[in-house]
Coordinates of C-alpha atoms in Angstrom, one line a residue:
X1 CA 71.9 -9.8 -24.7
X2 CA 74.0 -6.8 -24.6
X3 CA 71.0 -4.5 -24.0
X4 CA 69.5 -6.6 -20.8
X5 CA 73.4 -6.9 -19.4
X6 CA 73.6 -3.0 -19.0
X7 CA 70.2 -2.7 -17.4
X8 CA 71.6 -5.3 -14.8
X9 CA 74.8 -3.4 -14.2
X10 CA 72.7 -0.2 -14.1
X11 CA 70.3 -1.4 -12.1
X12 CA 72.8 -2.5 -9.3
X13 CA 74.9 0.7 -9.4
X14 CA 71.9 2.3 -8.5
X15 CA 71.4 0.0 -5.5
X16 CA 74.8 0.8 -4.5
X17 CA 74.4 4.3 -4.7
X18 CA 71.0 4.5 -2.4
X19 CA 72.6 2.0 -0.2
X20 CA 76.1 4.4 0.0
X21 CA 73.0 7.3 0.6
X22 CA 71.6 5.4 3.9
X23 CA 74.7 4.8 5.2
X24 CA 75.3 8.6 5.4
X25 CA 72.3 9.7 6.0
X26 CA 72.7 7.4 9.2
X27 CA 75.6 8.6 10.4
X28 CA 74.3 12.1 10.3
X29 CA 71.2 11.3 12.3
X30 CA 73.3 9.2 15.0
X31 CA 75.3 12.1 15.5
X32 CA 72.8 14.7 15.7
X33 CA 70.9 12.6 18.3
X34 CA 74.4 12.7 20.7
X35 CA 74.1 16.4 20.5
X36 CA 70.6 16.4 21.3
X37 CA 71.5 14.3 24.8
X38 CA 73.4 16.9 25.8
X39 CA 71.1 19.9 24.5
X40 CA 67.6 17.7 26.0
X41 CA 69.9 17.4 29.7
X42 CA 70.9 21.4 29.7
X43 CA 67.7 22.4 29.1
X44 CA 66.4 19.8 31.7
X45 CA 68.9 21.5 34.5
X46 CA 67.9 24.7 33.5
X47 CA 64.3 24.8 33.4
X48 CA 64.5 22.6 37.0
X49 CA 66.8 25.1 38.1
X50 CA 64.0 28.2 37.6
X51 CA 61.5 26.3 38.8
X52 CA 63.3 25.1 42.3
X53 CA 62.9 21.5 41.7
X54 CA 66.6 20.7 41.4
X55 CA 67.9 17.4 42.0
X56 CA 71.3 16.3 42.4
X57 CA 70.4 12.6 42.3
X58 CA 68.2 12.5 39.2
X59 CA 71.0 13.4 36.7
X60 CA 71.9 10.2 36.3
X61 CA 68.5 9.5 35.8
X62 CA 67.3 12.2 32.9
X63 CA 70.7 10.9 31.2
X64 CA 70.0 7.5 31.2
X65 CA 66.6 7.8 30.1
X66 CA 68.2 10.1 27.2
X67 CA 70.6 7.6 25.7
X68 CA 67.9 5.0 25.9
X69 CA 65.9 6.7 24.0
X70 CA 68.5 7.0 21.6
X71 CA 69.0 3.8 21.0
X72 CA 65.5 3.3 20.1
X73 CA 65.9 5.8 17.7
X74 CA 69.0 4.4 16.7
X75 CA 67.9 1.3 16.0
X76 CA 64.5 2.0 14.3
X77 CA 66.4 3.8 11.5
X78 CA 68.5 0.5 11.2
X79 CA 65.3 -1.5 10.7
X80 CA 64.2 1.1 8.6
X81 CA 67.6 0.9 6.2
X82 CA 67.5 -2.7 5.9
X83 CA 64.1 -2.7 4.4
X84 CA 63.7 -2.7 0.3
X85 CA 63.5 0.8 -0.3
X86 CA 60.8 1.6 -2.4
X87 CA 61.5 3.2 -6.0
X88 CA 60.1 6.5 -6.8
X89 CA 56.5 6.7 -8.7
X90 CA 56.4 8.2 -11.9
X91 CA 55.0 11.9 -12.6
X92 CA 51.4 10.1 -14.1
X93 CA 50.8 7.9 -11.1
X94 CA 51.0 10.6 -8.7
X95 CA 49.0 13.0 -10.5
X96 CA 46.1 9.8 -10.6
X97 CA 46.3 9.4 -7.1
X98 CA 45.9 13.4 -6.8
X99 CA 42.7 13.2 -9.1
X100 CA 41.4 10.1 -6.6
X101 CA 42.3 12.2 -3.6
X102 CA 40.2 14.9 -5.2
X103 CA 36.9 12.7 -6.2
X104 CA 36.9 11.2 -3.0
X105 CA 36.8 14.2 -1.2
X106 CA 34.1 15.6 -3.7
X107 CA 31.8 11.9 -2.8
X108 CA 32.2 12.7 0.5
X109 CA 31.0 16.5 -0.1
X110 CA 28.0 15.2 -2.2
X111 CA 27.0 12.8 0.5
X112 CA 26.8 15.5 3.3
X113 CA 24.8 17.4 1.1
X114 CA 22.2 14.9 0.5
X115 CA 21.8 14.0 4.2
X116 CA 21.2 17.1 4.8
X117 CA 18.9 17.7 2.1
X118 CA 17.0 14.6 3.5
X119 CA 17.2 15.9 7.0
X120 CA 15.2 18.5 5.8
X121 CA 12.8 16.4 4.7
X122 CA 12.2 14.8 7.6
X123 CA 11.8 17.8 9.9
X124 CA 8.8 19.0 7.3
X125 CA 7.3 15.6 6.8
X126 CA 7.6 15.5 11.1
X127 CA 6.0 18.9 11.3
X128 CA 3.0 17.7 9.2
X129 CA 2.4 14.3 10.8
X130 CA 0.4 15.3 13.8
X131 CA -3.1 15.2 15.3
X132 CA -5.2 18.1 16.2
X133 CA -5.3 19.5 19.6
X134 CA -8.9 21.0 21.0
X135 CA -7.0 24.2 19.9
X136 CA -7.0 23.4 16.5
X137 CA -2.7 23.3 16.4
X138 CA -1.2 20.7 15.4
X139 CA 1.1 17.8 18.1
X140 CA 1.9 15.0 18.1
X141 CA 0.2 12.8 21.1
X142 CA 3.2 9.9 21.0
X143 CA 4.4 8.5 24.1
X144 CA 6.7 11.2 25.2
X145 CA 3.0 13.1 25.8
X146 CA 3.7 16.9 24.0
X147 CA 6.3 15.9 22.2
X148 CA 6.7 14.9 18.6
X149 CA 6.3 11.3 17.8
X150 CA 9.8 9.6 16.0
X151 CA 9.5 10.3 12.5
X152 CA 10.7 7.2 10.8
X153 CA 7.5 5.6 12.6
X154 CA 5.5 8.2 10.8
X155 CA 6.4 7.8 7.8
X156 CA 6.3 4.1 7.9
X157 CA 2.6 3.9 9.4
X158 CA 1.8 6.3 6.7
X159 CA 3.3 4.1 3.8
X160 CA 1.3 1.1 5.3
X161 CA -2.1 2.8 5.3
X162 CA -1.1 3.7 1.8
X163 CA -0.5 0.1 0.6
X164 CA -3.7 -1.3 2.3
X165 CA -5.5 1.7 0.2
X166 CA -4.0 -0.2 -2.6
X167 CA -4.5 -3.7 -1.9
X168 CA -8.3 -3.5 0.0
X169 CA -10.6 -5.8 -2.1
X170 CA -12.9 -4.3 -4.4
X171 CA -16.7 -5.7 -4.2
X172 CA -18.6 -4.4 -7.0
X173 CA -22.9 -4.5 -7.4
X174 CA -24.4 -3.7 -10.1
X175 CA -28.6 -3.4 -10.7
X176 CA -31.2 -2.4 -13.1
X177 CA -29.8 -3.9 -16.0
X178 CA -33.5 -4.6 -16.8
X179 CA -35.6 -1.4 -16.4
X180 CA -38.7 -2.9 -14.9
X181 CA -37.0 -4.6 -12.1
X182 CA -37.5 -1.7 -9.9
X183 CA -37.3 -3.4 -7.0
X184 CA -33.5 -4.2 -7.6
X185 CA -32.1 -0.4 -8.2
X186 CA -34.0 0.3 -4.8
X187 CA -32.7 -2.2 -2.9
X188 CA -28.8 -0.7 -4.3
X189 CA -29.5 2.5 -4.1
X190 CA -30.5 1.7 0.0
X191 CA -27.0 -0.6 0.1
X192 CA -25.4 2.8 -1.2
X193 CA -27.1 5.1 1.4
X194 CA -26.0 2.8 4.0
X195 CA -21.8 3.2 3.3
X196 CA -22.7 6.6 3.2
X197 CA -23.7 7.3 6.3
X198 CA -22.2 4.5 8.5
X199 CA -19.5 2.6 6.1
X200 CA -16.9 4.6 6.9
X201 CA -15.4 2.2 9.5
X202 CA -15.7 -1.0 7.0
X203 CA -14.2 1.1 4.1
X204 CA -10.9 0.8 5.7
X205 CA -11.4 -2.2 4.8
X206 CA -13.0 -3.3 1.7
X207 CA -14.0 -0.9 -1.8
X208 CA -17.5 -0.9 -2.2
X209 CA -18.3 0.4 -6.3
X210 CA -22.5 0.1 -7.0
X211 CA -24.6 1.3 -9.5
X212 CA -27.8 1.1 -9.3
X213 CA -29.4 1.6 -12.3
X214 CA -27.2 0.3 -15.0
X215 CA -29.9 1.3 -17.3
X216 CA -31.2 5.0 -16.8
X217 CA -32.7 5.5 -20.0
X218 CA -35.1 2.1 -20.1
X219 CA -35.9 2.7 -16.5
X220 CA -37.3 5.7 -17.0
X221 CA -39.0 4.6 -19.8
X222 CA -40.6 2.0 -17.5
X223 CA -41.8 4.1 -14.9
X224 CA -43.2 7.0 -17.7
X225 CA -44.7 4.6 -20.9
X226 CA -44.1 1.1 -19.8
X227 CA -43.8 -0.7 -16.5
X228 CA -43.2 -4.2 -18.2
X229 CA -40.5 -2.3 -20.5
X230 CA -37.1 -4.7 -20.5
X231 CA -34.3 -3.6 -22.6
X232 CA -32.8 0.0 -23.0
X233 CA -33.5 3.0 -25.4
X234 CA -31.2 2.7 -28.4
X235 CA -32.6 2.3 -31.8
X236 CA -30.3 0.2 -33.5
X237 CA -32.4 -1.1 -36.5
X238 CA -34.6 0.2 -39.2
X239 CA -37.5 -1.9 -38.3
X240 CA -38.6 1.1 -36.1
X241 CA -38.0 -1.5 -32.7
X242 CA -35.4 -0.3 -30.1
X243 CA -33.5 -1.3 -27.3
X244 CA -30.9 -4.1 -26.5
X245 CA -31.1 -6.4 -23.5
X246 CA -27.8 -5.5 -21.8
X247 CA -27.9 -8.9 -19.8
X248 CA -27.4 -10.7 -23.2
X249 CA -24.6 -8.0 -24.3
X250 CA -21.4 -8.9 -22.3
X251 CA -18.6 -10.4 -24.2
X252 CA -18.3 -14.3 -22.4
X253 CA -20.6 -16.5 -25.2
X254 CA -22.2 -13.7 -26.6
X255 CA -21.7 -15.5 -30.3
X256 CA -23.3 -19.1 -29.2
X257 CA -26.4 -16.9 -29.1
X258 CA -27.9 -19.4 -26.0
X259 CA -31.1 -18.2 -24.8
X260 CA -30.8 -14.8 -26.4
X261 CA -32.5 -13.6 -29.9
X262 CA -30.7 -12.1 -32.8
X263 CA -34.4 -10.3 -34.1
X264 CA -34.2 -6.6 -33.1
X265 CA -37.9 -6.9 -31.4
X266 CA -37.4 -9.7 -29.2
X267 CA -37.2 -8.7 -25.5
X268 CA -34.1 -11.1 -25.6
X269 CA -32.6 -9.0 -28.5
X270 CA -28.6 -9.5 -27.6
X271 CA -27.4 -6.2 -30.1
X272 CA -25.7 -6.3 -32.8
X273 CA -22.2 -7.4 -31.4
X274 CA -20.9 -7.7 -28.0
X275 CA -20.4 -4.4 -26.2
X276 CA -22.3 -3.0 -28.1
X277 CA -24.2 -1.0 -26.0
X278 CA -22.9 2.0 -23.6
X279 CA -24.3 0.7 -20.7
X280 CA -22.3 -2.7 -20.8
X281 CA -19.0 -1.3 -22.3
X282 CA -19.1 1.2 -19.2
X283 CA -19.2 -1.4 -16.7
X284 CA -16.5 -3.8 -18.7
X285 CA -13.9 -0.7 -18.0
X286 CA -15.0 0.1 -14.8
X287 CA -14.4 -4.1 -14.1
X288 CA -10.5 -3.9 -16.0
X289 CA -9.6 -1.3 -14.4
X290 CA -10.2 -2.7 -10.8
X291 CA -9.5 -6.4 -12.4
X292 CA -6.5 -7.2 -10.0
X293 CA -8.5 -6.4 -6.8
X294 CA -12.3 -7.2 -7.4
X295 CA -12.6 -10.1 -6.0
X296 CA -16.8 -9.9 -5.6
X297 CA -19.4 -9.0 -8.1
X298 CA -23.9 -9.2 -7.6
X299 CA -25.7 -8.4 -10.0
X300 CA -29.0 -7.7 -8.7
X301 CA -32.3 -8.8 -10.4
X302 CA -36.5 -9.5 -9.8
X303 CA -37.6 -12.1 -8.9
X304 CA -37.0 -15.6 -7.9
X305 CA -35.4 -15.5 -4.7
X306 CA -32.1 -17.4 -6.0
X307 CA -28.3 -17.0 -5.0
X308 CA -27.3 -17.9 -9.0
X309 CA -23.1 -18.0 -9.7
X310 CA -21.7 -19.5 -13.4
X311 CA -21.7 -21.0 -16.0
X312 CA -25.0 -19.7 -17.6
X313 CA -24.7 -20.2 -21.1
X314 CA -23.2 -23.8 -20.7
X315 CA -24.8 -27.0 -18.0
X316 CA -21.1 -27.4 -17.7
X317 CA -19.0 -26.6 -13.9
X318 CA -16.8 -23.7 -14.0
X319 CA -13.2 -25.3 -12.9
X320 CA -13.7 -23.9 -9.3
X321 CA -17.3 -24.6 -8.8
X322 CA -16.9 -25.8 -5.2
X323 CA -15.5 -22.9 -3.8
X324 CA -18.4 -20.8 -6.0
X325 CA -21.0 -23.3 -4.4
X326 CA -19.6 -22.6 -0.6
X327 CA -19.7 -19.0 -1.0
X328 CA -23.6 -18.9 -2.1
X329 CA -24.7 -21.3 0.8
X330 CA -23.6 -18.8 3.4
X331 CA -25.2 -16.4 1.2
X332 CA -28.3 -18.1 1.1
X333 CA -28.5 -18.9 5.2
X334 CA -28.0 -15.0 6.1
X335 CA -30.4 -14.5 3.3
X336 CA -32.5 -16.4 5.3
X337 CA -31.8 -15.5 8.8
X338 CA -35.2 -14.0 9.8
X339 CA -37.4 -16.5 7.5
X340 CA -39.0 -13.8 5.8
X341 CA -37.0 -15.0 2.5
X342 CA -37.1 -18.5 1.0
X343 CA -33.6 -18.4 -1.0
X344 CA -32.2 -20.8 -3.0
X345 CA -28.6 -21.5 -4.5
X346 CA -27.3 -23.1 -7.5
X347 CA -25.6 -22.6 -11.0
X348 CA -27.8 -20.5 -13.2
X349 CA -28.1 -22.7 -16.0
X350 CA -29.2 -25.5 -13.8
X351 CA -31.7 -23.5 -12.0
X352 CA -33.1 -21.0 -14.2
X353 CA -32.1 -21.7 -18.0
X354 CA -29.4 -21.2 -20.2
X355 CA -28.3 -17.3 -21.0
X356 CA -25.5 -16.1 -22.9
X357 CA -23.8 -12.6 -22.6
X358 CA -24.3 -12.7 -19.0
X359 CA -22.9 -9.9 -16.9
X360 CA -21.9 -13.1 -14.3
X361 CA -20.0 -15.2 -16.3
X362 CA -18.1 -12.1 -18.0
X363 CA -16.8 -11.2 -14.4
X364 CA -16.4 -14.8 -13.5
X365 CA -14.0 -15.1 -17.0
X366 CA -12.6 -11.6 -16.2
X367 CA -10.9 -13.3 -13.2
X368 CA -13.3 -12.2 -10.2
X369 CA -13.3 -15.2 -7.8
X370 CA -16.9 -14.7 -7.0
X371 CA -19.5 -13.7 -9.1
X372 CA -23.4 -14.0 -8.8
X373 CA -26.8 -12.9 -9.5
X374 CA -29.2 -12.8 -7.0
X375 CA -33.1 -12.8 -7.7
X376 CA -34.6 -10.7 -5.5
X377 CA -37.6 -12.2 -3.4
X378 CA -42.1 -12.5 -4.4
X379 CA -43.3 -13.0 -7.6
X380 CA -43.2 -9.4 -9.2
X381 CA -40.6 -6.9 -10.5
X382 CA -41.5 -4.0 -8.4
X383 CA -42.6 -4.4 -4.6
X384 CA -44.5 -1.8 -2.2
X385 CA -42.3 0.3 -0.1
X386 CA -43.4 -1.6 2.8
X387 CA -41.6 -4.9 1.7
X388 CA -38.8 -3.7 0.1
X389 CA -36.9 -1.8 3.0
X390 CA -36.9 -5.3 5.2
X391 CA -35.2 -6.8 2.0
X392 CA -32.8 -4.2 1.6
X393 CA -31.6 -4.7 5.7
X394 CA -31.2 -8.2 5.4
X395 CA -29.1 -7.9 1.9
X396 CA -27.1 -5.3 3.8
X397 CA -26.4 -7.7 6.7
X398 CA -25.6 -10.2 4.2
X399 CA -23.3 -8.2 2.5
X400 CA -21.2 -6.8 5.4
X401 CA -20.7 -10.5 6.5
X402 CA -19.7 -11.5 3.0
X403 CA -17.5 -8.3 2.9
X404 CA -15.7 -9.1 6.3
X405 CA -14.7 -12.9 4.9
X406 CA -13.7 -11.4 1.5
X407 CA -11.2 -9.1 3.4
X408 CA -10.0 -12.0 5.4
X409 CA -9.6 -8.8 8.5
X410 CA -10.5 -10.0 11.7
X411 CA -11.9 -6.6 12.2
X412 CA -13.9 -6.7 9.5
X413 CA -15.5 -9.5 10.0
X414 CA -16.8 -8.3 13.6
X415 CA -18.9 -5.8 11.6
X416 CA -20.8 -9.2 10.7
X417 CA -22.2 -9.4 14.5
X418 CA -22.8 -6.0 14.5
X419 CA -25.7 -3.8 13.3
X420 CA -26.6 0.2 12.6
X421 CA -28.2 2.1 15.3
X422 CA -29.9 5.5 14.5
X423 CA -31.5 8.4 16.6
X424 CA -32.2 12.0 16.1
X425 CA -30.3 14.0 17.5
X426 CA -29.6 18.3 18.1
X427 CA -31.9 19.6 15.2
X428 CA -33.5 16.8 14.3
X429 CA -30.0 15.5 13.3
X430 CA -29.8 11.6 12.8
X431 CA -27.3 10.1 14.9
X432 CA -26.0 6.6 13.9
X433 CA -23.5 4.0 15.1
X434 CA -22.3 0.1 14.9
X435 CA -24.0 -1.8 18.6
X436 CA -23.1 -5.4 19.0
X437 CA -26.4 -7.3 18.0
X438 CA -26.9 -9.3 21.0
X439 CA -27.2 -5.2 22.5
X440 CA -31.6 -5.2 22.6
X441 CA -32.7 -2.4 20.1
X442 CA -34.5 -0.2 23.0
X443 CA -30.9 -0.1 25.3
X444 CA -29.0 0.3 22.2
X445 CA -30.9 3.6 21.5
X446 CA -30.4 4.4 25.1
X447 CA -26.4 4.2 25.1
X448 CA -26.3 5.9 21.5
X449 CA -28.4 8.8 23.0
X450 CA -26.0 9.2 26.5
X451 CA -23.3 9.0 24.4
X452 CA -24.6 11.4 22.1
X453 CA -25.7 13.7 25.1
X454 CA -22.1 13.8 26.7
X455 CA -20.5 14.7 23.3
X456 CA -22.9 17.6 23.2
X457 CA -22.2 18.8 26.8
X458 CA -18.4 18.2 25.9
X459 CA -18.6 20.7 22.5
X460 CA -21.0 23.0 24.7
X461 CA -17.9 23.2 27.9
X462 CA -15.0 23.4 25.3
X463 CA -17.3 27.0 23.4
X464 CA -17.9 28.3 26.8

């Protein structure tokens, strides 16, 4: 009790202290204001006098004006001495507040450095984003015509071309899984020369991955030794027989053994496990690694003429078997278009018979939303050069179409009413281009050529 009486009494003798302070402090500042009327009105006379704009009549004035200002003063420090006064902050605190002052002025310091250091940035990344000029420098053609185009559109167009690189739909075809089906690996190999020379617009678009000849070694084999040779080359017995058939290899039912043969000289032989073989296991990566954006597999084969899409090794649906049904109809009418093919959809095991190890129903498992075998057309594994090239156009056609609905692109899908016009050109150069089909073939080749003709003249005006 006695303790908390003295810090009471203390506590109010120092109140009566600052108060006794104010006071004083007040006086003196009333008092020198006085004298500053009188010094602020002298000064005023004088300097008027020098300058010749003496008054007579405005003393009254410039002394009124004086003491009211004054009196603001005045009473502005009497509102200021009724108010609490605040106590003084200890040593610590002030040194805290120092230390914010400092950080705070180091953030800001930090800050300016980094917008500067991405200001930088910008100017390069500006620099480089440009289109060529018929001088071979580098501008930028935006609206502004010469000038540089903004660079936060830049860099945002170039961000969305790179997502769409990442998220265009992968369509994968595989053929010559069985060595004598020649006419398979010729028919991919023509799909593949096509995106060569002319895919370059619809690979914006979709990912094309082929290979046509899944197994080099047997199909050699075939075309050296044996035409009617099936399997591949790897002796994986000692009963002196080789080869596994890599369509019974692939992982999906491999173990129910359905219409494959566990003897090492059968032509069904399905190895001894699954994967196995090179040939398969390749392919199975290849399939992973694209897994989140294949959405289309073919796996080409001879002969049958049949659009074929899971279950294989079981008469049972697949879950989805509608929407694997719809997809091999239009298949099967552009197939069909010119009535020189007689195709035929279905589910394998229904129309064919039941296979296990299936390259199919692996992608189909895998999680590729459409996966099929088609059997090419006639009644033999190799066809003459003659009939094989017509084939290979209208399984192209098929294919872009296809492509263009698997990309959902509207752009895409106009390659579908579009075909590939070619002429030689300068130096028996072949010249090629997409014309609208309903465009006759003779006045197609006549536009590609004028066109052709006044990019020449155009190269030929620019050397000169």
């Amino acid at each position: 009790m006695a303790r908390a009486y003295t810090r009471e009494v203390l506590s109010a003798r120092r109140h009566q202290v600052k108060a006794r302070t104010m006071q004083k402090n007040l006086q003196e500042y009333m008092t020198s204001d006085e004298l500053s009327v009188e010094t602020l009105i002298k000064r005023s006379e004088k300097g008027r006098k020098e300058k010749g704009h003496w008054v007579q009549g405005n003393i009254k004035e410039e002394t009124d004006m004086a003491h009211s200002d004054v009196a603001q003063r005045q009473m502005t420090s009497l509102k200021f001495s009724r108010k609490k006064s605040k106590m003084r902050k200890p040593e610590r605190l002030r040194q805290r507040q120092t230390l914010k002052v400092e950080e705070g002025s180091k953030r800001k310091l930090r800050k300016k450095v980094v917008e500067q250091k991405k200001a930088d940035k910008w100017s390069l990344r500006k620099k480089r984003v440009m289109s060529k000029t018929q001088n071979g420098e580098t501008r930028a053609k935006g609206r502004s015509g010469g000038k540089l185009r903004d660079k936060a559109k830049d860099i945002s167009r170039s961000k969305l071309r790179k997502e769409a690189g990442r998220s265009k739909p992968v369509i994968l075809i595989e053929a010559g899984a069985h060595a004598r089906e020649w006419t398979s690996s010729a028919v991919a190999t023509y799909l593949a020369q096509q995106l060569a020379d002319t895919g370059k617009l619809l690979l914006k678009h979709v990912t094309f991955i082929i290979a046509p000849a899944t197994n080099p070694d047997g199909y050699e084999y075939s075309i050296t030794s044996d035409p009617l040779w099936r399997k591949n080359r790897r002796n994986v017995s000692n009963t002196g027989c080789v080869g596994v058939d890599l369509n019974r290899n692939w992982e999906t039912a491999w173990v129910t053994g359905a219409g494959a043969s566990d003897e090492p000289c059968s032509y069904l032989y399905r190895g001894p496990s699954a994967f196995s073989e090179v040939e398969t296991r390749s392919l199975a990566d290849l399939a992973r690694t694209f897994r989140k954006r294949l959405k289309f597999f073919i796996s080409l084969h001879s002969y049958g003429e049949y659009v074929l899409y899971p279950w294989s090794f079981t008469k049972n649906s697949t879950a989805k078997a509608n929407r694997l049904k719809s997809m091999a109809k239009k298949i099967t009418s552009r197939l069909n278009e010119k009535n020189t093919a007689h195709f035929t959809y279905g589910q394998s095991s229904h129309m064919m018979y039941l296979a296990s190890g299936t390259a199919d129903d692996y992608m189909y498992s895998l999680g590729v939303p459409f996966a099929y075998t088609i059997e090419l057309p006639k009644d033999s594994f190799s066809l003459p050069p003659r009939d094989i090239l017509p084939l290979a156009e209208q399984l192209w056609d098929t294919i872009v179409c296809t492509a263009g609905e698997i990309a959902r692109s509207t752009h895409a899908k106009s390659f579908c009413m579009k075909r590939i016009v070619k002429i030689r050109g300068h130096g028996n150069q072949t010249v090629m281009a997409w014309v609208h089909k309903k465009v006759p073939l003779a006045q197609a080749h006549q536009l590609l050529r004028e066109r052709y003709s006044a990019r020449m003249a155009s190269v030929r005006g620019a050397e000169v």
